Coordinates of C-alpha atoms and ligand atoms in Angstrom, one line a residue:
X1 CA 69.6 40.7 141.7
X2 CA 66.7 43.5 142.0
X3 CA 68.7 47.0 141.5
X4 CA 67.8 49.8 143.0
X5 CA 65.5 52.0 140.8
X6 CA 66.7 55.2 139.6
X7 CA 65.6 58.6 141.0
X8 CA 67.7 61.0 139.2
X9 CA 65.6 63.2 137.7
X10 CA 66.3 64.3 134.0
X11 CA 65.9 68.1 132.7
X12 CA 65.6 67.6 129.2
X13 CA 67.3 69.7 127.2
X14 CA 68.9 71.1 130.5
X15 CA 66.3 73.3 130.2
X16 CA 67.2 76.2 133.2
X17 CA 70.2 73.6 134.4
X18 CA 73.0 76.5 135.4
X19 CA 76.1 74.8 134.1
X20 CA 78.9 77.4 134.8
X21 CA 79.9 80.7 135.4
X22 CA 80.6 83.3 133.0
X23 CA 81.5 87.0 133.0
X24 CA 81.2 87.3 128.9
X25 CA 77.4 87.8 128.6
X26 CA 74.2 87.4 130.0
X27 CA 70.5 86.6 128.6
X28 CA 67.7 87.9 130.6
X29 CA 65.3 86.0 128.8
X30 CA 62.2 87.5 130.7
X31 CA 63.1 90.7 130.0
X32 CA 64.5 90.4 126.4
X33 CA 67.7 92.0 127.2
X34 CA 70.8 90.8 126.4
X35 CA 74.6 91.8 128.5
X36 CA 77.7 91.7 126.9
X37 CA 80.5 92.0 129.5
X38 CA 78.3 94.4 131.9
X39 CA 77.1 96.8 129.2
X40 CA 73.4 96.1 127.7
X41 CA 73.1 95.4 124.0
X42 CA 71.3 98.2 123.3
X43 CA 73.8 101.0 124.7
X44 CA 76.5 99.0 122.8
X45 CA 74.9 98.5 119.9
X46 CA 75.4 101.1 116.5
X47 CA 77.4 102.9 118.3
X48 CA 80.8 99.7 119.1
X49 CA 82.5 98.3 116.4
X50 CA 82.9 94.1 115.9
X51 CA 86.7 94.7 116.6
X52 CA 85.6 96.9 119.9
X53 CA 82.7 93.9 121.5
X54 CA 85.8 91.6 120.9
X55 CA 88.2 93.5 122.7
X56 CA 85.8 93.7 125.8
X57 CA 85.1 90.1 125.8
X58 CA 88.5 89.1 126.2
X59 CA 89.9 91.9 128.1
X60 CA 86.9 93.0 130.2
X61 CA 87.3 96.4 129.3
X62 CA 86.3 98.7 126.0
X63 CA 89.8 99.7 124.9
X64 CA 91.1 103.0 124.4
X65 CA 92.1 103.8 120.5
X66 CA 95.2 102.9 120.6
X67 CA 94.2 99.3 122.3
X68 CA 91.7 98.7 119.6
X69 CA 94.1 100.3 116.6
X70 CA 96.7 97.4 117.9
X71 CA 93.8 94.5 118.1
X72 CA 92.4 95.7 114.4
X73 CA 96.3 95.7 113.0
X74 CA 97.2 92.1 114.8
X75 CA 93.7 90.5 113.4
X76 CA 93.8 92.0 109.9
X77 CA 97.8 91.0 109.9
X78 CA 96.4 86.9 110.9
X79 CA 94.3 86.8 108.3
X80 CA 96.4 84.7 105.9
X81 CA 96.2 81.0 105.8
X82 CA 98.7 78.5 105.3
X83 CA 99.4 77.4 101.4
X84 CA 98.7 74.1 102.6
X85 CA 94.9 75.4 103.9
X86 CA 94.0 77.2 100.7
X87 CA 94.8 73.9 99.1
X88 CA 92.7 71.9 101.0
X89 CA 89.7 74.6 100.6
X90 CA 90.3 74.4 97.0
X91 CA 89.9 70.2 97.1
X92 CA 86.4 70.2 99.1
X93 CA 84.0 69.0 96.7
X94 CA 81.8 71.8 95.5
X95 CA 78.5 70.1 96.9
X96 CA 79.7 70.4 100.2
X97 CA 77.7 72.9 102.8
X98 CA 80.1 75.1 103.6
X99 CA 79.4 74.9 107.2
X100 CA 80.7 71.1 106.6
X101 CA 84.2 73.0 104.9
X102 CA 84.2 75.5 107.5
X103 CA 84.1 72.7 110.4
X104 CA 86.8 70.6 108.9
X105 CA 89.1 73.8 107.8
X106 CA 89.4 74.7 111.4
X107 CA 89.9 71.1 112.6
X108 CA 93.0 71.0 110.1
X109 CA 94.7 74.5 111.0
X110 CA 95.0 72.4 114.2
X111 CA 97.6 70.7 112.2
X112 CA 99.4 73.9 111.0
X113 CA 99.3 75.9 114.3
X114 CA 102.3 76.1 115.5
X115 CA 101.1 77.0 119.4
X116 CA 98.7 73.9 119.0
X117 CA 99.9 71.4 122.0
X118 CA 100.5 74.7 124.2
X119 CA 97.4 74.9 126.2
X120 CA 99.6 78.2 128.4
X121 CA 97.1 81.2 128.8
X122 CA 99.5 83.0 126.4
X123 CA 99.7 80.7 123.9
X124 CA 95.7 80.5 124.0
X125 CA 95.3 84.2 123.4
X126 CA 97.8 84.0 120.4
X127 CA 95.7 81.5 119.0
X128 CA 92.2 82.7 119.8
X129 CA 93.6 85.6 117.8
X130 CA 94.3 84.2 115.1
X131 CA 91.4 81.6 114.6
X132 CA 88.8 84.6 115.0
X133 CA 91.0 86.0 111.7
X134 CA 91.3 82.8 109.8
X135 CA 87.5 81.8 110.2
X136 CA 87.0 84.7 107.6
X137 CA 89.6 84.1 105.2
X138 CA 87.9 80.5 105.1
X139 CA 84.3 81.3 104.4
X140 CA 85.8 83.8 102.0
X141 CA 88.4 81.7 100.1
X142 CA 85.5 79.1 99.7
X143 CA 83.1 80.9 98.2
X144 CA 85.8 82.9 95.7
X145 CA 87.1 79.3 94.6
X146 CA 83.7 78.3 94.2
X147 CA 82.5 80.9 92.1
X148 CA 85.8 81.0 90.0
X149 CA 87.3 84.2 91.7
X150 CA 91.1 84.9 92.8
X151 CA 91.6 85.3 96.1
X152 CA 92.3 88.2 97.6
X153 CA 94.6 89.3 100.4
X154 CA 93.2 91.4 103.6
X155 CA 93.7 95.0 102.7
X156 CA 95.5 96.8 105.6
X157 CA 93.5 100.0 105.3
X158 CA 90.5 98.7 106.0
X159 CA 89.1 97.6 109.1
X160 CA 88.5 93.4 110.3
X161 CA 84.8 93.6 109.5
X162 CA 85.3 95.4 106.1
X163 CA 88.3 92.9 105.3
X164 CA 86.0 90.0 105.5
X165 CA 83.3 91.3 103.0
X166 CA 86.1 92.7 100.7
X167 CA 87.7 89.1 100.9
X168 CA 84.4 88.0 100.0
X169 CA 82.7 89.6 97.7
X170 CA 85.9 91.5 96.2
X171 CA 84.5 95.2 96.3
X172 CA 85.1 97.5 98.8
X173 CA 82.0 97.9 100.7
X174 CA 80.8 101.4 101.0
X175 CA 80.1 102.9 104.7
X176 CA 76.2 101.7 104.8
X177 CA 77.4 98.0 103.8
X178 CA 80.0 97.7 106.3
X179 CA 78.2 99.6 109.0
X180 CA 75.3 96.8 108.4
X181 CA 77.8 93.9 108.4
X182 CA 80.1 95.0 111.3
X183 CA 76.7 95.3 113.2
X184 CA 75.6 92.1 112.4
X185 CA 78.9 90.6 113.5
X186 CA 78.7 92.6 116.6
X187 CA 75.2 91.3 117.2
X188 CA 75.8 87.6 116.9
X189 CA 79.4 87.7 118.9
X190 CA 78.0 86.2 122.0
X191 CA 75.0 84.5 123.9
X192 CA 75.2 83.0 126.9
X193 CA 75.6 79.2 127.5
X194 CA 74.0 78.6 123.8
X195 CA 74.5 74.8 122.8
X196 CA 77.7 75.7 120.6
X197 CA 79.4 77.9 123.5
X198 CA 78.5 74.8 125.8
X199 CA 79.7 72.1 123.5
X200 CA 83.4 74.2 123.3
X201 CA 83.7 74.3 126.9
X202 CA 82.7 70.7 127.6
X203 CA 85.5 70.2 124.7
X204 CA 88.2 72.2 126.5
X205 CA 87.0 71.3 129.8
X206 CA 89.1 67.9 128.8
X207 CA 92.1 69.9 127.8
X208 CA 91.5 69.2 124.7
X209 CA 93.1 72.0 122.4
X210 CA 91.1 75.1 121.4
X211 CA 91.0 74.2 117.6
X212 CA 89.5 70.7 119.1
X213 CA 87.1 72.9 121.0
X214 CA 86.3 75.1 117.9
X215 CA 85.2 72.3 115.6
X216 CA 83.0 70.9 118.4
X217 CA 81.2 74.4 118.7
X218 CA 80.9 74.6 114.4
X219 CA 79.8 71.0 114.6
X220 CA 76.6 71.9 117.1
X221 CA 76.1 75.8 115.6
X222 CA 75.0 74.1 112.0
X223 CA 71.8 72.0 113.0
X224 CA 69.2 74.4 112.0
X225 CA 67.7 74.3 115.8
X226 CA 70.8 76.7 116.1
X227 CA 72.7 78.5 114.0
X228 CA 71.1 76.6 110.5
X229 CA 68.0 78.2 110.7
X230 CA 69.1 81.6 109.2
X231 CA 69.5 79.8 105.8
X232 CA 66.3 78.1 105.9
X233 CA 64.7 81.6 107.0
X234 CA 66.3 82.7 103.4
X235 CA 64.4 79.4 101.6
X236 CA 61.3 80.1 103.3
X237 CA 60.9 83.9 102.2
X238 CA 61.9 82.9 98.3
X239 CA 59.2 79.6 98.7
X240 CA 56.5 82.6 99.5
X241 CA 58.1 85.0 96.5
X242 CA 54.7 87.3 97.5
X243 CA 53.6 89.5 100.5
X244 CA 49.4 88.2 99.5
X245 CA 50.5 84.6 100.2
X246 CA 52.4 84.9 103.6
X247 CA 48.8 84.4 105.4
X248 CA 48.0 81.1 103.4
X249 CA 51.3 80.1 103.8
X250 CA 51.9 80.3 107.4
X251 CA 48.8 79.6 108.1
X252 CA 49.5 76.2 106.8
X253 CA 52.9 75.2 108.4
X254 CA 51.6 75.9 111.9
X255 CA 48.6 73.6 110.8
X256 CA 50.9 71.0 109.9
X257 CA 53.1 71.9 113.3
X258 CA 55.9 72.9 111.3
X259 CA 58.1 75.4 112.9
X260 CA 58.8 78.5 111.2
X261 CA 62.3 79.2 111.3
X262 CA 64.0 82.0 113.4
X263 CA 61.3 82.4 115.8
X264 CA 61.0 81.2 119.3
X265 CA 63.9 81.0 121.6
X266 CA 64.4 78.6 124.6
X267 CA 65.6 81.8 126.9
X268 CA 63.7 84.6 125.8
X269 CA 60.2 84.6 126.5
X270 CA 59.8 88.5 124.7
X271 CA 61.4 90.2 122.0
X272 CA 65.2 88.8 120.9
X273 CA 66.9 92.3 121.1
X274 CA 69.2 91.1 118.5
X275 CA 66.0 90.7 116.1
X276 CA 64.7 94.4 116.9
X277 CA 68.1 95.8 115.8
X278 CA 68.3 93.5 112.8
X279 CA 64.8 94.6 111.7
X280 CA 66.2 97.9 111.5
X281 CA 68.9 97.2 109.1
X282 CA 66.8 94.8 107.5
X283 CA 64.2 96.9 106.3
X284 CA 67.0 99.7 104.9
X285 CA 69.0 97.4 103.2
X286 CA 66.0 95.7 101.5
X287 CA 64.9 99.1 100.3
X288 CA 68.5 99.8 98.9
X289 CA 69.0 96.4 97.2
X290 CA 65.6 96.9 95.8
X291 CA 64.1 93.7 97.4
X292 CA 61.6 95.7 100.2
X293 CA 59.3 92.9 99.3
X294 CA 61.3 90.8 101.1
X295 CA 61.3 93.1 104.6
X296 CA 57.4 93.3 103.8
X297 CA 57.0 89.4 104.1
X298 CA 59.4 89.1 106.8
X299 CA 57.0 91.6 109.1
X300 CA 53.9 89.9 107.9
X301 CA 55.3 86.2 109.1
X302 CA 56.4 88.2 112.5
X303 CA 52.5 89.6 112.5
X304 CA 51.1 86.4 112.1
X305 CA 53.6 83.7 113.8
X306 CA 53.1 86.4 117.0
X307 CA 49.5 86.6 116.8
X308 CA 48.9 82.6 116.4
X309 CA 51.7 81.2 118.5
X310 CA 52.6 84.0 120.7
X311 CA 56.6 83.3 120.0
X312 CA 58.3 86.3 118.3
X313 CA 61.6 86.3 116.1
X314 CA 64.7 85.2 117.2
X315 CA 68.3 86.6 115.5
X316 CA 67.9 84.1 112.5
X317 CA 65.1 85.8 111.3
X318 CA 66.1 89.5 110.0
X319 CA 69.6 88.0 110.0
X320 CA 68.9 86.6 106.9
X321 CA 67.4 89.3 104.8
X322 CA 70.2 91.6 105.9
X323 CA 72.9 89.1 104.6
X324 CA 70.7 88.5 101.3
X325 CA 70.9 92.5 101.0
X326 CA 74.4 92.5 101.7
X327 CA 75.0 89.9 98.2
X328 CA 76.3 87.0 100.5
X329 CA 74.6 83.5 99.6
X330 CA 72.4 81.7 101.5
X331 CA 74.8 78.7 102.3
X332 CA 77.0 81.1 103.7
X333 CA 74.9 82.3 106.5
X334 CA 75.6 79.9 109.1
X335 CA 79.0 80.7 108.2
X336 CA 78.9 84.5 108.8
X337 CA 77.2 83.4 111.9
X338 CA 79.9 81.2 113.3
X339 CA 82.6 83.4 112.1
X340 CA 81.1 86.2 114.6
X341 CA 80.8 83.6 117.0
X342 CA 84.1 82.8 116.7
X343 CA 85.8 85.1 119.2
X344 CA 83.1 84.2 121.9
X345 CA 82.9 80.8 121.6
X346 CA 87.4 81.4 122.2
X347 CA 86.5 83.7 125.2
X348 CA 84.2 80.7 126.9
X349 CA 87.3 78.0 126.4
X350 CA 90.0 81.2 127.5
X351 CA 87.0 81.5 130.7
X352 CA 86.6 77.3 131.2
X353 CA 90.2 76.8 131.4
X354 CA 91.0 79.4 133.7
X355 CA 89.1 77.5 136.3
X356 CA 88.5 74.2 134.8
X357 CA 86.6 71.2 136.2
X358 CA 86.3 68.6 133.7
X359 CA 82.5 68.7 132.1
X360 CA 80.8 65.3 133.2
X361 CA 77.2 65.0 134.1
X362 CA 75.5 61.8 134.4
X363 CA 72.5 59.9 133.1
X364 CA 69.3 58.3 134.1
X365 CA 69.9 54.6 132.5
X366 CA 66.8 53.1 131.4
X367 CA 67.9 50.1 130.3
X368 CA 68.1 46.1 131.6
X369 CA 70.0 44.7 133.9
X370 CA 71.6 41.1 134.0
X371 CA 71.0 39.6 131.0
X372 CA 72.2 36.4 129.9
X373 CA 74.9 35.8 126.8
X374 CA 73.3 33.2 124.6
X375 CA 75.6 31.7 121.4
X376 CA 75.0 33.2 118.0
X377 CA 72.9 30.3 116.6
X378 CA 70.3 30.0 119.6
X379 CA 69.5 33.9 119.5
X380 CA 66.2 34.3 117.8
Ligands
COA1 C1 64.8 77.7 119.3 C2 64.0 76.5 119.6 C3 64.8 75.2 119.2 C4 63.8 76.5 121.1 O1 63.2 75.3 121.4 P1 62.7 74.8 122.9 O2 63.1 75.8 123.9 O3 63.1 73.4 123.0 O4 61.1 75.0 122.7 P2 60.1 73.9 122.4 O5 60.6 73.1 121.2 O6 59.8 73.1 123.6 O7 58.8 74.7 122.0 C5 57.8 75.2 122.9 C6 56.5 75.4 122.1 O8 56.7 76.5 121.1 C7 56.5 76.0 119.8 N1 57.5 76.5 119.0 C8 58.7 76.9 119.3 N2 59.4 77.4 118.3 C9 58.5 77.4 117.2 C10 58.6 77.8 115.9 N3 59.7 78.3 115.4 N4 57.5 77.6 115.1 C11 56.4 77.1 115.6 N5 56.2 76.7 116.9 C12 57.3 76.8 117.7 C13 56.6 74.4 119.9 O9 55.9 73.8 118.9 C14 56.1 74.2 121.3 O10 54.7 74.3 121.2 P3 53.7 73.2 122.0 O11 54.1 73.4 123.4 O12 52.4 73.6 121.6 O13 54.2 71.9 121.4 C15 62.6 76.5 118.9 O14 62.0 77.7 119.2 C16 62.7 76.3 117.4 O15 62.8 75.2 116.9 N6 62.8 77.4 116.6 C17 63.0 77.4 115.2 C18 64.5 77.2 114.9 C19 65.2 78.5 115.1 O16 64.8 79.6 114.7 N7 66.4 78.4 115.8 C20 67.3 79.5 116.1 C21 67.4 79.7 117.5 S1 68.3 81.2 117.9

């Protein structure tokens, strides 16, 4: 039987494909602005905490003091994890990327959560709460059992940004550290219908539980198309080790079509604003942790990858200097990335599941048709 041929057409990548609605945030790509909740990145920026941009993505409002004293006190208070958790972190073998432990933590918490199964509107906002503070105690745990290090409880004085570099690195961090690392947070908390946001929602979209819809967005925020290219950024600036040899060097991936890592950006056709904040930081903190040669061959591979290829940096790329200056490992980027993410990624499920369709879209088949079962022993 002739079938009909198929005229669907196919947008690869769904590049430009609008695939939902959302209120959270908006990239205007030709204009290299970027909207969180109605209020432009850059009038937010410096000036709202981490604990604030959260509080406006899942309320639609900035809250008053006493809102955003009762979100700090209710996230710090979530951060503990179950005994049972901090064992399993402690049995993940020490090879493993800890995006890999980070993905398979929150899978398991599933497991522990007692509000799980109850998909009610309520029950969601208790446990977007407390996944956006457990993601932290996770990274941190991991990297204090790895290194040999007890682990430490949140303090209560200090704020959900601080809490999480305390937890990590075990010293307070003084007020340029955690100004730099509640920024950064604040910076990466949301971006539109990014692969990992749309991944969560297609999750949920089944009613599939929001720890189910979590893993799926950790699972697509490690390839290093995404979220993974921070780390490599990290790899790439220690490979050149010298300001003279950034020219040679560049010069010679984009001869051998390599792409440099944390440049270009499949929405913004100017400047990431995310990147021109993170420069900023960047450039102070590698001055202050005595590493400014490492801000001085991240603006040379900016000068050079703009001037040959025209693309410009996207938030991976200063991203990673500023966590290097900050003492937090390489491995752990991705991490620090998706634990920012976190309460975005929780505010696109909340969003899908307020007016759910179930995520299905189709495909062009370009197979055969009507073939013929032949036995084992005549196939050739
Ligand atoms: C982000 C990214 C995946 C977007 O991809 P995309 O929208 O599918 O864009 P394409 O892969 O179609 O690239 C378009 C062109 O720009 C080039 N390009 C894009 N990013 C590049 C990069 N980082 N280095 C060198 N060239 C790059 C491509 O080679 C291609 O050139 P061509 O048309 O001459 O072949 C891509 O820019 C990339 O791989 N960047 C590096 C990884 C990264 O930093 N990811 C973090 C994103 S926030």
């Amino acid at each position: 039987m002739e079938q009909a041929k198929e005229d669907k057409v196919v947008v690869r990548g769904l590049e430009g494909v609008v695939a939902g609605e959302t209120r959270i945030s908006h990239v205007d790509g030709a204009n290299g602005q970027l909207y969180y909740d109605g209020y432009n990145l850059d009038e937010l920026a410096g000036r709202t905490s981490f604990a604030e941009t959260i509080y406006l993505m899942w309320y639609g409002k900035l809250p008053t003091p006493a809102e955003l004293r009762s979100l700090r006190s209710r996230l710090v208070a979530e951060m503990r994890l179950p005994t049972q958790i901090v064992t399993m972190i402690q049995l993940t073998p020490p090879g493993a990327h800890p995006m890999c432990v980070l993905r398979t933590i929150v899978s398991a918490l599933g497991m522990f959560d007692p509000d799980v199964e109850d998909m009610s509107d309520e029950a969601n906002e208790r446990k977007a709460l407390r996944l956006t503070a457990q993601v932290p105690t996770i990274i941190a745990d991991l990297h204090r059992v790895r290194t040999g290090q007890p682990l430490l409880s949140p303090d209560p004085k200090l704020g959900f940004a601080a809490n999480f570099l305390y937890m990590f690195r075990g010293a307070t961090p003084d007020a340029v550290e955690e100004k730099a690392f509640d920024l950064t947070l604040m910076l990466h908390a949301d971006h539109g219908m990014n692969a990992s946001t749309f991944a969560g929602r297609v999750t949920v979209s089944t009613l599939a539980d929001l720890h189910s819809g979590l893993t799926s967005a950790l699972g697509t925020l490690k390839g290093p198309l995404h979220g993974g290219a921070n780390e490599r950024v990290m790899e790439m600036l220690m490979d050149i080790e010298h300001p003279d040899v950034v020219e040679s060097y560049i010069q010679g991936m984009l001869e051998n079509k390599q792409r440099v890592m944390g440049f270009g950006h499949r929405v913004y056709k100017t400047e990431d604003p995310r990147a021109r904040h993170l420069r900023g930081m960047s450039k102070q903190l590698c001055e202050r942790a005595k590493v400014p040669h490492l801000y001085e061959i991240s603006e040379r591979i900016e000068r050079i990858v703009k001037e040959r290829k025209g693309i410009y940096p996207n938030v991976d790329f200063y991203s990673a200097t500023v966590q290097h200056a900050l003492r937090i490992p390489k491995e752990y980027f991705t991490t620090i990335f998706a634990a920012a993410r976190t309460p975005g990624w929780l505010a696109h499920m909340r969003e899908q599941l307020a007016d759910n369709r179930l995520i299905r879209p189709t495909s062009r088949y370009t197979g055969r048709y009507d073939l013929k079962w032949v036995p084992p022993e005549q196939r050739t």
